[in-house]
Coordinates of C-alpha atoms and ligand atoms in Angstrom, one line a residue:
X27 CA -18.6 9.6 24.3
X28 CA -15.8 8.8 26.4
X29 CA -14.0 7.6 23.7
X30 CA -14.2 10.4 21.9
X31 CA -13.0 12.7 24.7
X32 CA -10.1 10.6 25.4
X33 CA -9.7 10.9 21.6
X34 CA -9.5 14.5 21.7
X35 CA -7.6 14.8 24.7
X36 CA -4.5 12.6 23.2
X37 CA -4.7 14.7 20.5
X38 CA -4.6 17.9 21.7
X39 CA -1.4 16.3 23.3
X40 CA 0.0 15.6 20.1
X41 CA -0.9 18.6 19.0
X42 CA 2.0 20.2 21.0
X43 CA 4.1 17.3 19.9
X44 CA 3.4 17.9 16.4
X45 CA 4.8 21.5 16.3
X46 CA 8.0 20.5 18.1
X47 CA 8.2 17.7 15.3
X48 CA 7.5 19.8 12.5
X49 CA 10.7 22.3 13.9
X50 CA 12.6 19.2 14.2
X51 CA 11.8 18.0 10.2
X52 CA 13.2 21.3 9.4
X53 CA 16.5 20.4 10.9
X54 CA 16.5 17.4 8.9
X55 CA 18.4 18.4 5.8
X56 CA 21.2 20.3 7.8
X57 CA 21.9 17.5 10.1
X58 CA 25.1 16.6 8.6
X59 CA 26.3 20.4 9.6
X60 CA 25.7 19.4 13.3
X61 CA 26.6 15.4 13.5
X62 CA 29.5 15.7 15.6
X63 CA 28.3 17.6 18.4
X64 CA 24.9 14.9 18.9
X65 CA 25.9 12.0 17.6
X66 CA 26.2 9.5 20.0
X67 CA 29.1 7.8 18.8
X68 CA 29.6 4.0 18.5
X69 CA 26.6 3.1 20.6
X70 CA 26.6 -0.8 22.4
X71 CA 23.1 -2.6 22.8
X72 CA 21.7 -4.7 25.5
X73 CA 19.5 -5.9 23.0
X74 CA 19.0 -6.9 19.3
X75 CA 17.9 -3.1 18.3
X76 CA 16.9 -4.6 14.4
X77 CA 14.1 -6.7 15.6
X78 CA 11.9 -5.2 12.8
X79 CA 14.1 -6.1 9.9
X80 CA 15.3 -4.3 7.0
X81 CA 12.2 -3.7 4.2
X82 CA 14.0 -2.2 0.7
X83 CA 11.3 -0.6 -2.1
X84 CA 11.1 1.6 -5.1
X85 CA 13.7 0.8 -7.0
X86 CA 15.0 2.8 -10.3
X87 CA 17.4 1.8 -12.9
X88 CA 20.8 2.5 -10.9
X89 CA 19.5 2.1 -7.6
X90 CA 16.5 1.8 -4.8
X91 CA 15.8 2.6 -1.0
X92 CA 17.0 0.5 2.1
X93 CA 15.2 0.8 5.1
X94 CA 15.3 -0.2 8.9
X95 CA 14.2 1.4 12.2
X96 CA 16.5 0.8 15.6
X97 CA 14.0 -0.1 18.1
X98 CA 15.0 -3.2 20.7
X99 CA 11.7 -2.3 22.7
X100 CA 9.5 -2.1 19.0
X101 CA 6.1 -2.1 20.8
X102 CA 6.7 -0.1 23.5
X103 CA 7.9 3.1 22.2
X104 CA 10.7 1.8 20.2
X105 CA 13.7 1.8 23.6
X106 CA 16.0 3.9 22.2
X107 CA 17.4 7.0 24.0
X108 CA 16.4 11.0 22.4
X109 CA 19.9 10.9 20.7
X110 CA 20.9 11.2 17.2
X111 CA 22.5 7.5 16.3
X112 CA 25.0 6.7 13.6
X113 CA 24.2 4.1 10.8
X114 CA 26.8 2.0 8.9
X115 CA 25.3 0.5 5.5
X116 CA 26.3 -1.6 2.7
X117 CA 25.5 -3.4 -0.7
X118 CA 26.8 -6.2 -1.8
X119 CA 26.9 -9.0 -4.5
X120 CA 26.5 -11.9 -2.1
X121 CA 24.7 -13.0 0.8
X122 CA 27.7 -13.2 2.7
X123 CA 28.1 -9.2 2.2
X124 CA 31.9 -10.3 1.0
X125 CA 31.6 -8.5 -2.2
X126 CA 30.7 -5.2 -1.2
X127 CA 29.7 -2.7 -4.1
X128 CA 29.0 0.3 -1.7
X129 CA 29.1 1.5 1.6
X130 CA 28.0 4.7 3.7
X131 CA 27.0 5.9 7.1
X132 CA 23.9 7.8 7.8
X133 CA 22.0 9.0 11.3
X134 CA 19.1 7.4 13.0
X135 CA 17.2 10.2 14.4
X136 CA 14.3 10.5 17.7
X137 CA 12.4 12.7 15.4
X138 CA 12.0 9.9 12.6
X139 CA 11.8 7.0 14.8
X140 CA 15.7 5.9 14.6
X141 CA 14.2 5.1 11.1
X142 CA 16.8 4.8 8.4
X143 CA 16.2 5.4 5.1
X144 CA 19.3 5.3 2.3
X145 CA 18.7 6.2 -1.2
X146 CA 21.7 3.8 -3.0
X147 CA 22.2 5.4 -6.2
X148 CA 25.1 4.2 -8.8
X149 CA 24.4 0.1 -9.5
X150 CA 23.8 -1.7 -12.1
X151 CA 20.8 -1.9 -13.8
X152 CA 18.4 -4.8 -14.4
X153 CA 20.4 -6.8 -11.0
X154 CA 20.2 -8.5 -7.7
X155 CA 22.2 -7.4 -4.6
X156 CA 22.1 -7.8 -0.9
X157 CA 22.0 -5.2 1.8
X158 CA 22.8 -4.6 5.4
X159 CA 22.6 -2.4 8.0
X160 CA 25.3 -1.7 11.5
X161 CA 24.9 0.0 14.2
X162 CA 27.6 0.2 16.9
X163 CA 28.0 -3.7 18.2
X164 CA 25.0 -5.1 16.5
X165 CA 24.4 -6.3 13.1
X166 CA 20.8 -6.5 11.2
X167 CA 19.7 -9.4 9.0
X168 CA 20.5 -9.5 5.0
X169 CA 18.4 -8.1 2.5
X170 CA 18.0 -9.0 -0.9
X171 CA 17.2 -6.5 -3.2
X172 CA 17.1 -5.4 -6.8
X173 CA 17.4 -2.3 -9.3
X174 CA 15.1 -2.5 -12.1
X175 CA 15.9 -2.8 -16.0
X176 CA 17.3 0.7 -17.8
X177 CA 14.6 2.9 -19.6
X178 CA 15.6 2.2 -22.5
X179 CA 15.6 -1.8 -22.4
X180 CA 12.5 -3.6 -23.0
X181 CA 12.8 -7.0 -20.7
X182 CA 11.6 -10.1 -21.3
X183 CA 9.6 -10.8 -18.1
X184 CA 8.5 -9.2 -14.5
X185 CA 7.0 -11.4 -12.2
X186 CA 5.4 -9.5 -9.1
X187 CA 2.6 -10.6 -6.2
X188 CA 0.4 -7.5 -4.8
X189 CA -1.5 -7.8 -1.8
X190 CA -3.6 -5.8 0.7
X191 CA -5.7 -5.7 3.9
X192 CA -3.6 -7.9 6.7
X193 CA -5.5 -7.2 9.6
X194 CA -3.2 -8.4 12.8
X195 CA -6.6 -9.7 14.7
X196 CA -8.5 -11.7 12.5
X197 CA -5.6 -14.1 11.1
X198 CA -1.9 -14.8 10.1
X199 CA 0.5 -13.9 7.6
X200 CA 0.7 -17.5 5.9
X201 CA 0.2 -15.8 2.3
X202 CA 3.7 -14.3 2.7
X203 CA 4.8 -17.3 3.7
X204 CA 4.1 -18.6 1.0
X205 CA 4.4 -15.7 -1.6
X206 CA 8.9 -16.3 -0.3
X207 CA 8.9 -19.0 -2.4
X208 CA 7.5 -17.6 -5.4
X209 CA 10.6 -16.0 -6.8
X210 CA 9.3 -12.5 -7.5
X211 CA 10.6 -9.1 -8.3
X212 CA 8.6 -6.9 -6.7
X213 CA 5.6 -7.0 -3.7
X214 CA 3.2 -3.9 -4.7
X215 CA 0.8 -3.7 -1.6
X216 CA -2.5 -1.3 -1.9
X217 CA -2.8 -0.6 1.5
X218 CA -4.8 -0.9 5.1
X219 CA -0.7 -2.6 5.8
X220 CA -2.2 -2.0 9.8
X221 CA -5.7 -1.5 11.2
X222 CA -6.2 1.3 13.8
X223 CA -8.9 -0.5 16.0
X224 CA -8.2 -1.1 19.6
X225 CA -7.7 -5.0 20.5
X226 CA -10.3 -6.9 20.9
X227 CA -10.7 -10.9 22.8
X228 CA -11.4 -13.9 20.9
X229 CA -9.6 -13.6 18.2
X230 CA -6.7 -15.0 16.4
X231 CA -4.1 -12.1 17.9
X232 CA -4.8 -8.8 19.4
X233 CA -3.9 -5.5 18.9
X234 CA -1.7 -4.0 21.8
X235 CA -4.1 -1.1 22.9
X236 CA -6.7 0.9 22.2
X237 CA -7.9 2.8 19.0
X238 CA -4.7 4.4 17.9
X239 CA -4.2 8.3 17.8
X240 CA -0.8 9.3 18.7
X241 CA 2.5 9.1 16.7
X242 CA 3.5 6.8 19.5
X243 CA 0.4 4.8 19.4
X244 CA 0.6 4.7 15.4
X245 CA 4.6 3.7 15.7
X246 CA 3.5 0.9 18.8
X247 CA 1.0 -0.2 15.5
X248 CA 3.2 -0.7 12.6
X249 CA 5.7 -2.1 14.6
X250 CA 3.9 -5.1 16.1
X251 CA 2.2 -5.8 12.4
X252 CA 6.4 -6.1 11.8
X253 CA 7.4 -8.2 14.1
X254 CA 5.5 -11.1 12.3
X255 CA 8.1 -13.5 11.1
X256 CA 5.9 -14.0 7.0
X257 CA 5.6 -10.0 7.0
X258 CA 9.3 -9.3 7.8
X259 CA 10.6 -12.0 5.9
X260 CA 8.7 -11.0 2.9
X261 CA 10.2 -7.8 3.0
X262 CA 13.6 -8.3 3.1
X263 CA 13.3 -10.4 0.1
X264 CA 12.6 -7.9 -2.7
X265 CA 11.7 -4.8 -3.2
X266 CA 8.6 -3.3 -2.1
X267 CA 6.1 -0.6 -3.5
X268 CA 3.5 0.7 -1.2
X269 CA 0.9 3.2 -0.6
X270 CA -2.0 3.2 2.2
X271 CA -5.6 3.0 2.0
X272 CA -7.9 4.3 4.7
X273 CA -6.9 1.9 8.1
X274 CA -3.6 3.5 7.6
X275 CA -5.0 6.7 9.6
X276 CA -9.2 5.9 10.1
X277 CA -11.7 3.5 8.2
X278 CA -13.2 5.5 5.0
X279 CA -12.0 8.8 5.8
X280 CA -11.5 11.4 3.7
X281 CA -9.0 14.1 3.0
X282 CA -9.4 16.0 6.0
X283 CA -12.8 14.2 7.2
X284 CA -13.1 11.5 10.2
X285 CA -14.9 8.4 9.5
X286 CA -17.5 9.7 12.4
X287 CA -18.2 13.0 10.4
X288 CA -19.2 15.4 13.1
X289 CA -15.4 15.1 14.4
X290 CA -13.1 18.3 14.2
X291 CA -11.5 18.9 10.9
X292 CA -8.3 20.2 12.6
X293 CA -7.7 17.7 15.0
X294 CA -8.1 15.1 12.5
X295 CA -5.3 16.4 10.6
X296 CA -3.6 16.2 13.7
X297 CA -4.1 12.5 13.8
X298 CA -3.5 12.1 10.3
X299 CA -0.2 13.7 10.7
X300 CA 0.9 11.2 13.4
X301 CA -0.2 8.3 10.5
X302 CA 2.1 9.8 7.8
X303 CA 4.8 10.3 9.8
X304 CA 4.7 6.8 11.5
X305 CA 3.5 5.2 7.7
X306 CA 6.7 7.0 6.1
X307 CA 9.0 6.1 9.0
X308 CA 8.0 2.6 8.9
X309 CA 8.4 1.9 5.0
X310 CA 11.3 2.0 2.6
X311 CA 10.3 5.2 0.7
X312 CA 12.0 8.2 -1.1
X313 CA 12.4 11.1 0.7
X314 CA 9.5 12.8 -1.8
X315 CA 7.1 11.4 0.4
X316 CA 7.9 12.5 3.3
X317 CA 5.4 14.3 5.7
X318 CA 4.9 17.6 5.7
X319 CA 2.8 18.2 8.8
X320 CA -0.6 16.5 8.0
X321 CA 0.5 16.1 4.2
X322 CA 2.8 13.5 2.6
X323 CA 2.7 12.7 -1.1
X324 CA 3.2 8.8 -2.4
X325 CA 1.6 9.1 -5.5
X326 CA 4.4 8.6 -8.2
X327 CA 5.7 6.6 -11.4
X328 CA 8.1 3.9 -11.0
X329 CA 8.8 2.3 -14.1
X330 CA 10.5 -1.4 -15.4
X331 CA 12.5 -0.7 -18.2
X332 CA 9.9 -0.3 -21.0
X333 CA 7.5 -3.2 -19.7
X334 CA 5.4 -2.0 -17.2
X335 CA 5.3 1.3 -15.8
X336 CA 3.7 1.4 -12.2
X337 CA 1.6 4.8 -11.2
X338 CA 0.9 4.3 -8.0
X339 CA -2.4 6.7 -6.6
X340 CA -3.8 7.6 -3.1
X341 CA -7.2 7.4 -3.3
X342 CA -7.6 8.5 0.4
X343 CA -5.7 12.2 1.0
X344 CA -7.1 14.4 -1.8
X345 CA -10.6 13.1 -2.2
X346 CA -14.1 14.4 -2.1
X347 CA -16.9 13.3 1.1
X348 CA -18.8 9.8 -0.1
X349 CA -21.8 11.0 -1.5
X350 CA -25.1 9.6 0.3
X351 CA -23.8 9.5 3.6
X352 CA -21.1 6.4 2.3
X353 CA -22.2 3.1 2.4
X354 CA -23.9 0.8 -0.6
X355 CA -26.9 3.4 -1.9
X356 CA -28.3 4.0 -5.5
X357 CA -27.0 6.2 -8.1
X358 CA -28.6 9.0 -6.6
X359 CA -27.7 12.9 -8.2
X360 CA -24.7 13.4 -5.3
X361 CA -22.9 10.1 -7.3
X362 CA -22.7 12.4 -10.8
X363 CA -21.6 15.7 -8.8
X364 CA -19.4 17.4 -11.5
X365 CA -17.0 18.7 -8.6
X366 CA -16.6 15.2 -7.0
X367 CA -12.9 14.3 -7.3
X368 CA -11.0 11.3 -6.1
X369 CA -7.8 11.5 -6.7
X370 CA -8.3 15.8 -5.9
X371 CA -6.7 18.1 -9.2
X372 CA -2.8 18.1 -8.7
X373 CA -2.9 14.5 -8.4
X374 CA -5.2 13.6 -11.3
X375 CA -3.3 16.2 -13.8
X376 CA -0.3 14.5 -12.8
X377 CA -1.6 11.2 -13.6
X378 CA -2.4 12.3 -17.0
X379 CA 0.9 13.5 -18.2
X380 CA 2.3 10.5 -16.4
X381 CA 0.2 8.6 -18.8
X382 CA 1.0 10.1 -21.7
X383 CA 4.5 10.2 -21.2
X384 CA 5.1 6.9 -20.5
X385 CA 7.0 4.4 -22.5
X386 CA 5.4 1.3 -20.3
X387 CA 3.7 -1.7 -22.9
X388 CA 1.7 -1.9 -19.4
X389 CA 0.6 1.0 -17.8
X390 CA -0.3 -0.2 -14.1
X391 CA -2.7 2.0 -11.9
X392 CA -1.8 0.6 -8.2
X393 CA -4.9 1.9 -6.4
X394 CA -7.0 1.3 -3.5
X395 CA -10.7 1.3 -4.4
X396 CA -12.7 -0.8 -6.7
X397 CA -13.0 1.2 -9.9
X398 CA -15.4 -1.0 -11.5
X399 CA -19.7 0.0 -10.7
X400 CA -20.6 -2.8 -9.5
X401 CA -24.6 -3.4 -8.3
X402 CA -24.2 -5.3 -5.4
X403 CA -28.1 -5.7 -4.2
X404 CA -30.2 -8.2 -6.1
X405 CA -32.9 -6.8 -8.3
X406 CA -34.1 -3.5 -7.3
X407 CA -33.4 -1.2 -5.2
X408 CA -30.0 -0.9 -6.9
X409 CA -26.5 -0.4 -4.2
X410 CA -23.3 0.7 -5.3
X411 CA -20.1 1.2 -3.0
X412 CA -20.1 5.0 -2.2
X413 CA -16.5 4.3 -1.2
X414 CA -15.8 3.5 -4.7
X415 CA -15.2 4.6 -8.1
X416 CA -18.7 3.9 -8.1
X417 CA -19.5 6.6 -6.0
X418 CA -17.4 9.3 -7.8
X419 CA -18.9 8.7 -11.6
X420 CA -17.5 12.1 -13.3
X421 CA -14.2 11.8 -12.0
X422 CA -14.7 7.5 -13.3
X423 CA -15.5 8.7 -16.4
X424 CA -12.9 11.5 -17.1
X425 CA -9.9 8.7 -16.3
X426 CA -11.4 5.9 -18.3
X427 CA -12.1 8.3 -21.0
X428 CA -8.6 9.8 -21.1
X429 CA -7.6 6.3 -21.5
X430 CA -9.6 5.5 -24.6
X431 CA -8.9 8.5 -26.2
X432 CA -5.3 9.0 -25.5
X433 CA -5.1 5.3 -26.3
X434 CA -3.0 4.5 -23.3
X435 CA -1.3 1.3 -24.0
X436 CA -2.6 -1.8 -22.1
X437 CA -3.8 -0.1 -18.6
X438 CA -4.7 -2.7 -16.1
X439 CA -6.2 -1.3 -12.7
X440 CA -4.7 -3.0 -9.1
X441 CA -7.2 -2.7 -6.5
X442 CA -7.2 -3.7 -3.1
X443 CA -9.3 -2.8 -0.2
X444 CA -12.7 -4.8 0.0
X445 CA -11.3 -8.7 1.1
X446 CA -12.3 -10.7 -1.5
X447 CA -10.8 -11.3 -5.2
X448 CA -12.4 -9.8 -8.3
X449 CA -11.7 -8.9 -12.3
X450 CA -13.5 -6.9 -14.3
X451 CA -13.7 -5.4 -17.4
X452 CA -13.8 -1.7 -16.7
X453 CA -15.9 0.3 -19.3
X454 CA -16.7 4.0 -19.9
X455 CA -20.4 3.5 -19.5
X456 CA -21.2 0.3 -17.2
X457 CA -25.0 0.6 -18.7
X458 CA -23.9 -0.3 -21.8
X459 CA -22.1 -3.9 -21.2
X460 CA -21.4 -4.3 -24.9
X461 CA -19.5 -1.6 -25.1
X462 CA -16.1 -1.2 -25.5
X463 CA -13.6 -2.5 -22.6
X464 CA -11.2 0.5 -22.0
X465 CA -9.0 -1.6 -19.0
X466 CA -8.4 -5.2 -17.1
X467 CA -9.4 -4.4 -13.0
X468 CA -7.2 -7.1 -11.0
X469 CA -8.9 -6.5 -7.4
X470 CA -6.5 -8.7 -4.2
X471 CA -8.4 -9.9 -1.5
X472 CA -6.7 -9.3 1.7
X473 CA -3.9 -11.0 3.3
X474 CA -5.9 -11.6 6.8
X475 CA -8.8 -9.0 6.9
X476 CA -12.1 -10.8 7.4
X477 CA -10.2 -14.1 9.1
X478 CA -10.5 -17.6 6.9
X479 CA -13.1 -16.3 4.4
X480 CA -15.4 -18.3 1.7
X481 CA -15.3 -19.7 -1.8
X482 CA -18.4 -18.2 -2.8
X483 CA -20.6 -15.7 -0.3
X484 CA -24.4 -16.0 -0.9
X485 CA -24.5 -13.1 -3.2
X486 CA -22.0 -14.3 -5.4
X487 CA -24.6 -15.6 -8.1
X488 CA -26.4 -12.5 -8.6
X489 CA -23.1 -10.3 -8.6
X490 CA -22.1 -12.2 -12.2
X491 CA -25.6 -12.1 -13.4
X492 CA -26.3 -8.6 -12.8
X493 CA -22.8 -7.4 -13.8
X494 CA -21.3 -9.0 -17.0
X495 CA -18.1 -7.2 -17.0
X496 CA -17.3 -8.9 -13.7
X497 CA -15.5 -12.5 -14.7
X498 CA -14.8 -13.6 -11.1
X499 CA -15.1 -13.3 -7.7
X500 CA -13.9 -15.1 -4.8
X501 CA -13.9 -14.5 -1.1
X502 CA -11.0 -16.7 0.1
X503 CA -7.5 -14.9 1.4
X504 CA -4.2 -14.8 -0.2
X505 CA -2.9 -12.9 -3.1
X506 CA -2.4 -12.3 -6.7
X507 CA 0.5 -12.7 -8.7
X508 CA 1.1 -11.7 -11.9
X509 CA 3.7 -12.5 -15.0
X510 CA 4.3 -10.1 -17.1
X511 CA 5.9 -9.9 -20.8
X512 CA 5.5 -8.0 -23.6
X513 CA 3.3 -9.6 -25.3
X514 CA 0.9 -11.1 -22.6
X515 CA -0.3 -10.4 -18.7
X516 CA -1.1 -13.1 -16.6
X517 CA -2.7 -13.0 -13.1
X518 CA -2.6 -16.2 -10.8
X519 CA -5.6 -15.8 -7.8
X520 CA -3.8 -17.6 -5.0
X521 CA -6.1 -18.6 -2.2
X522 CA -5.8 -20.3 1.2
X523 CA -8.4 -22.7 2.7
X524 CA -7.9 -20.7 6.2
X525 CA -5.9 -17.8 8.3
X526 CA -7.2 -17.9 11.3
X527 CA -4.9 -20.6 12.4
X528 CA -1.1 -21.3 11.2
X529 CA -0.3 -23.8 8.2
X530 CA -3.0 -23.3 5.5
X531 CA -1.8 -24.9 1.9
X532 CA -2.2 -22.2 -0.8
X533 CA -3.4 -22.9 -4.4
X534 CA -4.4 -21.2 -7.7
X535 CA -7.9 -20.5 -7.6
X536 CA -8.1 -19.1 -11.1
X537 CA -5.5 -17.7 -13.5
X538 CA -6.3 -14.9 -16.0
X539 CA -5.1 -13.4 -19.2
X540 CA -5.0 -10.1 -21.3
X541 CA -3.2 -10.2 -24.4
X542 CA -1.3 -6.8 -25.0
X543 CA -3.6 -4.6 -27.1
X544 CA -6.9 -6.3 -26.2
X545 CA -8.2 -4.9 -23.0
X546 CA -9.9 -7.5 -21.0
X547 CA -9.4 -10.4 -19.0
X548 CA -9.7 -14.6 -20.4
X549 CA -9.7 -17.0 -18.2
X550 CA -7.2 -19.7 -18.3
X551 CA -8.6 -23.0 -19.1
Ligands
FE2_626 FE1 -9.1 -3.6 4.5

């Protein structure tokens, strides 16, 4: 109880705080009318004010976002004075920033964090570059970055990791650590990138704080989960594509809907509002997603050349309640509710003509939950995730249908979110498991979520007898990386024996295959 009054009364706080902020977003777009009267010109720091790094992430054809936040005091509130700050940026060919392709100066501003976001437009395609931010008398680290392959080019080969679920308390970052040295192109991560629990002892680190509800709070968050050396390293060493799952704002809420249920709708979207803002001012994304009071929108395409073409869905902001009260229940009538939605109407229509537009031999749907119906309870009584697909069977159906029958070209499903490593063969009708494959589910386990984690769990027998379309499944940590050509897609599982200390050795539990037009994954002997 007295959490949940202290709850309410930081929110009713923010509440005021969130209508000066939303008059202070609408300011944003004139701000170059009104630089030289706030600017603070030239500033000088005490104190490294980059000591969360530089992140860079979707990239197009000619071009991709750079980001960094000023913030010498990053846990604390960030330690940078209410003023408007200039930015100096620039690309460049070489690490040494000697060779520089373009340059610009933009504004770090108190109402977005002294986050800096610059959308570089005008670069080649299909190439590498390094990037680097100034800011009066202090310099930020090097980025490397890349723009992605034209759309009319079909290239030979992407080589990507995605991850998810890197819970700060229950272990380290040693998968990124490890992930630097696999030479990739692109990090896709699927979300819960912080968790909003208050710390907690006896664990491998602790969250500063309690339960996080404030923009403040949410800021404090994102920017200790940063200041992990793996984490930041990782970031400014491609490019980034990211979306959130549920920890980004409340475990297994939905659209407007607390995880405790009987909380007020309004005052949730005040909290949610605080997430957005702090998500969007903490990653390197286009200024299409930014928040618009409790709303942001990060669904969207992002295409490589004619290879693969990433849609990548919220799960979390449009969807219908979990039917049966949420948890692991049986298919009872609530699961085949014809009005259920999860991806809500705008989204899903989008998604569609995204699909059938594309020109991607992969079409990759970067996702949060599990998509395939997996009976997770040995003989009878039956249990399926009501936070999953699972969960939502007409809206299941109509996407998996639309791919058959549109005859989307090789769609493969990313899915993050439960902590453990899965693929599947994702069918129309799971009671059928003859029938047709329609997709290839890759499901990462986390980064850290659930600390050093398990070959095998004790239901892991009865999962693959009980459901045939599921070809593997491991509990260990890591990540999944994939190589991509035209002709083949091939998943490594990458697994660490622990995270709950530092050093763990990494190794490829499994690698899989689907051959372009044979949905499916084989295992590679
Ligand atoms: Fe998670």
């Amino acid at each position: 109880m007295n959490r949940r009054l202290n709850l309410a009364r930081d929110l009713i706080s923010d509440r005021r705080r969130f209508f000066l902020q939303s008059a202070a977003w609408s300011i944003v777009p004139y701000i170059s009318q009104i630089l030289p009267s706030v600017v603070l010109a030239a500033p000088s720091f005490s104190s490294n004010p980059f000591t969360l790094g530089v992140a860079s992430g979707d990239p197009s054809s000619d071009g991709f976002v750079i980001w960094t936040r000023l913030a010498p005091d990053p846990t604390d509130g960030g330690g940078m004075p209410p003023e408007v700050i200039p930015v100096q940026w620039s690309i460049a060919n070489d690490d040494k920033m000697k060779d520089v392709v373009q340059s610009g100066a933009t504004v770090a501003t108190p109402q977005l964090g002294h986050s800096v976001h610059v959308e570089v437009a005008g670069l080649k395609p299909d190439h590498w570059y390094f990037y680097q931010f100034r800011c009066g008398d202090a310099e930020s680290r090097v980025g490397r970055t890349r723009t992605f392959p034209a759309a009319t080019v079909m290239p030979d080969k992407l080589k990507f990791a995605f991850a998810s679920c890197q819970s700060w308390e229950q272990g380290f970052y040693t998968g990124y650590q490890h992930m630097l040295k696999d030479d990739l192109d692109l990090v896709v991560h699927l979300g819960d990138y912080i968790y909003e629990y208050g710390g907690k002892e006896k664990k491998p680190r602790k969250h500063i704080g309690n339960e996080i509800n404030s923009l403040v709070d949410y800021r404090n968050r994102y920017a200790q989960y940063r200041t992990d050396e793996h984490l930041q390293s990782m970031h400014a060493q491609c490019p980034w594509l990211v979306v959130w799952d549920d920890h980004e704002v409340d475990n297994n809420y939905c659209s407007d809907i607390s995880e405790e249920h009987s909380f007020d709708k309004d005052l949730f979207l005040l909290r949610r509002a605080n997430a957005y803002q702090a998500f969007y001012e903490m990653m390197p994304l286009r200024r299409s997603s930014l928040p618009k009071g409790p709303d942001s929108q990060i669904y969207r395409s992002i295409p490589f050349g004619q290879l693969a073409n990433f849609h990548m869905l919220d799960t979390r902001q449009y969807r219908s309640d979990q039917p049966n009260g949420d948890g692991n229940k049986p298919l009872t009538d609530e699961v085949f509710n014809p009005q259920a939605t999860m991806l809500g109407i705008e989204q899903e229509r989008w998604l569609c003509r995204e699909l059938i537009a594309s020109t991607g031999a992969w079409n990759v749907l970067g996702q949060q939950v599990m998509m395939a119906r997996v009976d997770r309870m040995e003989g009878e009584p039956t249990a399926f995730s009501m936070d999953q697909w699972a969960g939502y069977d007409v809206p299941r159906r109509r996407l998996l249908s639309f791919l058959e029958e549109r005859q989307v070209p090789n769609p493969i499903v990313l899915t993050g979110d439960i902590h453990s490593n899965w693929v599947n063969d994702l069918k129309v009708d799971f009671n059928y498991p003859d029938s047709k494959t329609i997709a290839t589910e890759f499901v990462c386990t986390s980064i850290s979520s659930g600390g050093n984690g398990i070959d095998r769990t004790k239901n892991h027998a009865h999962i693959l007898a009980e459901n045939p379309f599921v070809k593997f499944q491991n509990s260990q940590r890591g990540y999944t990386r994939c190589e991509v050509t035209p002709n083949q897609w091939k998943a490594d599982y990458q697994v660490l024996d622990y995270v709950e200390t530092l050093g763990s050795p990494i190794k490829t539990r499994a690698s899989f295959l689907v051959e372009s037009g044979h949905p499916g994954a084989q295992l590679q002997s």
